[in-house]
């Protein structure tokens, strides 16, 4: 039994015989030290088994001979192929003259388009995976390209919109209908972040296009009113809430603005008042008559004791939304502390009675 994998011979005698046979074989091979060159037929001693030529010149001659034979064979094939020059493109069907035997497409564009059509699904999957992996990289690259080529991008977009107006409108309309809430949130966030920017932009636009805006309003008065009316009817509650919130947040600002406006437009306000009084004489007379009746009845009941109290009711009549602090100041100027004591009584009797019965009518 062999003790290991190298144990080949049964005994040392057999091993010695095998070694002697190998030596004899080597000696025989050494006797074949010379070899004839394939090109010039000269005898030379080879360095290794692949050494077939006596010198570098013979090797080059053999190589040139092989290349000449290869070129001859190619020319023979080309002559056969040259008889069928013109053929139709496999993608676009155009007639072209092929330069190579295996040419199927007329150009590289047709070749690429044909590949894209063959491998649509494969390209979609690959592009989807790539976008998911490299979102930030793609955004940065697109942003850099837009910044570098602003004019080019604008012109290209403008040309596309002009050519495909109906298509663009339809697509935008469908997108707005599907993503109303998303668009509103984006607009609201943008306005909150860029309030000052929007104001400046609107102000600059108004200053630049004053004449155009004035002309547009004059030409489309009825259209603008109808649009505003429809919008107000649809969004009454939202508008009221928005106005209320704005008034609560900006009380001082509104007062200052009203004060500045009155000082700036005194003549305009007087003219408007005068025009209103001329148009509504009968209406004003009826209101004054009702006001006198109320004061007369209150005087008979003893609630109003002085004629100067009529001033207080006149202030209430002019400004139904007058505040308590402003009214108290008026009362103190007229009758002092005595009016303050009775203020609760005619607040509950006359003030509410007047505005429930007269003003609502």
Short mmCIF file of N, CA, C and O in Angstrom, two decimals, residues 87-97 103-115 117-118:
data_model
loop_
_atom_site.label_atom_id
_atom_site.label_comp_id
_atom_site.label_asym_id
_atom_site.label_seq_id
_atom_site.Cartn_x
_atom_site.Cartn_y
_atom_site.Cartn_z
N UNK A 87 -29.02 49.60 -50.35
CA UNK A 87 -29.99 48.81 -49.59
C UNK A 87 -30.85 49.74 -48.74
O UNK A 87 -30.53 50.93 -48.58
N UNK A 88 -31.91 49.24 -48.16
CA UNK A 88 -32.85 50.01 -47.33
C UNK A 88 -32.46 49.90 -45.86
O UNK A 88 -32.08 48.82 -45.39
N UNK A 89 -32.61 51.05 -45.16
CA UNK A 89 -32.33 51.07 -43.71
C UNK A 89 -33.39 50.24 -42.98
O UNK A 89 -34.58 50.33 -43.28
N UNK A 90 -32.95 49.48 -42.03
CA UNK A 90 -33.86 48.60 -41.30
C UNK A 90 -34.79 49.36 -40.37
O UNK A 90 -35.88 48.89 -40.04
N UNK A 91 -34.40 50.59 -39.94
CA UNK A 91 -35.22 51.37 -39.00
C UNK A 91 -36.13 52.37 -39.72
O UNK A 91 -37.34 52.34 -39.56
N UNK A 92 -35.52 53.27 -40.53
CA UNK A 92 -36.30 54.34 -41.16
C UNK A 92 -36.74 54.00 -42.59
O UNK A 92 -37.59 54.69 -43.15
N UNK A 93 -36.14 52.98 -43.19
CA UNK A 93 -36.53 52.58 -44.54
C UNK A 93 -35.91 53.39 -45.66
O UNK A 93 -36.27 53.22 -46.83
N UNK A 94 -34.97 54.29 -45.32
CA UNK A 94 -34.34 55.13 -46.35
C UNK A 94 -33.32 54.31 -47.14
O UNK A 94 -32.69 53.38 -46.62
N UNK A 95 -33.13 54.70 -48.39
CA UNK A 95 -32.17 54.03 -49.28
C UNK A 95 -30.78 54.61 -49.03
O UNK A 95 -30.61 55.84 -48.98
N UNK A 96 -29.78 53.75 -48.87
CA UNK A 96 -28.41 54.22 -48.62
C UNK A 96 -27.41 53.24 -49.23
O UNK A 96 -27.74 52.08 -49.52
N UNK A 97 -26.17 53.72 -49.43
CA UNK A 97 -25.08 52.90 -49.96
C UNK A 97 -24.25 52.42 -48.79
O UNK A 97 -23.65 53.22 -48.06
N UNK A 103 -23.49 46.24 -42.67
CA UNK A 103 -24.18 47.50 -42.34
C UNK A 103 -25.68 47.35 -42.61
O UNK A 103 -26.08 47.03 -43.73
N UNK A 104 -26.50 47.64 -41.56
CA UNK A 104 -27.96 47.49 -41.66
C UNK A 104 -28.65 48.85 -41.63
O UNK A 104 -29.66 49.06 -42.30
N UNK A 105 -28.10 49.80 -40.81
CA UNK A 105 -28.74 51.10 -40.61
C UNK A 105 -27.98 52.16 -41.41
O UNK A 105 -26.77 52.08 -41.60
N UNK A 106 -28.69 53.21 -41.79
CA UNK A 106 -28.10 54.26 -42.62
C UNK A 106 -27.18 55.18 -41.82
O UNK A 106 -26.29 55.80 -42.38
N UNK A 107 -27.42 55.32 -40.49
CA UNK A 107 -26.60 56.22 -39.68
C UNK A 107 -26.58 55.73 -38.23
O UNK A 107 -27.30 54.80 -37.85
N UNK A 108 -25.76 56.42 -37.42
CA UNK A 108 -25.67 56.06 -36.00
C UNK A 108 -26.95 56.40 -35.25
O UNK A 108 -27.32 55.72 -34.29
N UNK A 109 -27.63 57.49 -35.68
CA UNK A 109 -28.90 57.86 -35.02
C UNK A 109 -29.93 56.75 -35.13
O UNK A 109 -30.58 56.38 -34.15
N UNK A 110 -30.08 56.20 -36.36
CA UNK A 110 -31.03 55.10 -36.56
C UNK A 110 -30.63 53.86 -35.75
O UNK A 110 -31.48 53.16 -35.20
N UNK A 111 -29.36 53.66 -35.65
CA UNK A 111 -28.87 52.52 -34.87
C UNK A 111 -29.23 52.66 -33.39
O UNK A 111 -29.72 51.73 -32.76
N UNK A 112 -29.03 53.89 -32.85
CA UNK A 112 -29.34 54.13 -31.43
C UNK A 112 -30.84 54.07 -31.17
O UNK A 112 -31.30 53.52 -30.16
N UNK A 113 -31.62 54.66 -32.09
CA UNK A 113 -33.08 54.62 -31.93
C UNK A 113 -33.61 53.18 -31.97
O UNK A 113 -34.51 52.82 -31.19
N UNK A 114 -33.06 52.39 -32.88
CA UNK A 114 -33.49 50.98 -32.97
C UNK A 114 -33.14 50.23 -31.68
O UNK A 114 -33.94 49.42 -31.19
N UNK A 115 -31.98 50.53 -31.12
CA UNK A 115 -31.60 49.87 -29.86
C UNK A 115 -32.54 50.27 -28.73
O UNK A 115 -32.96 49.44 -27.93
N UNK A 117 -35.66 51.19 -28.94
CA UNK A 117 -36.95 50.52 -29.12
C UNK A 117 -36.88 49.05 -28.71
O UNK A 117 -37.81 48.51 -28.12
N UNK A 118 -35.76 48.41 -29.04
CA UNK A 118 -35.62 47.00 -28.67
C UNK A 118 -35.52 46.82 -27.16
O UNK A 118 -36.05 45.85 -26.61
#
